[in-house]
Phi, psi and omega in degrees: 000132181276167177301319180298326179282327181287323185304307181300321180294318178295317179296316179302315181301317180291316178300316179297320178296314178296321178294322176301324177295325181286314186272346182101189183294108184293332177293318178295321180284348181074031182243131171254122180275117177237173176300335181272352180297129179265148180291316186279304186289308186279315185266351179059036179269145179259175182299326179296327177293325177293325176296316178297317180295325177301319178294319179298316180295316180296322179294321182283314188259342183110165186294340180285350170265090188251089183298323179300318178296317178300315182289329181298335180278355185255152174274173186302317180298323178294320179293318179297323181271007184302132179253157178300322178299327178297317179292316179299319178297318178299312181297315179300320179296315179297319180292321178296323179291329179293327178083000000 
């Protein structure tokens, strides 16, 4: 497995862990966070929760991981359909660009 293949899997694991901190104990809630898990439908998160999650990501990864900027480029339907994998892919891309 190359570094490029490892990075997204590692990033997803971290993003899922950070998200678990936001939503609470996922086992108690009966939720398994996968790349296909949606923020709105599956996790019942609102836009304010995404703002909070953006702060968590920036604190963990640094200011160049700017979820608010990423979301600003999307229309409402895209934000409503946002999956955990979409965020993990975005973070992995930002980290790869950082070098």
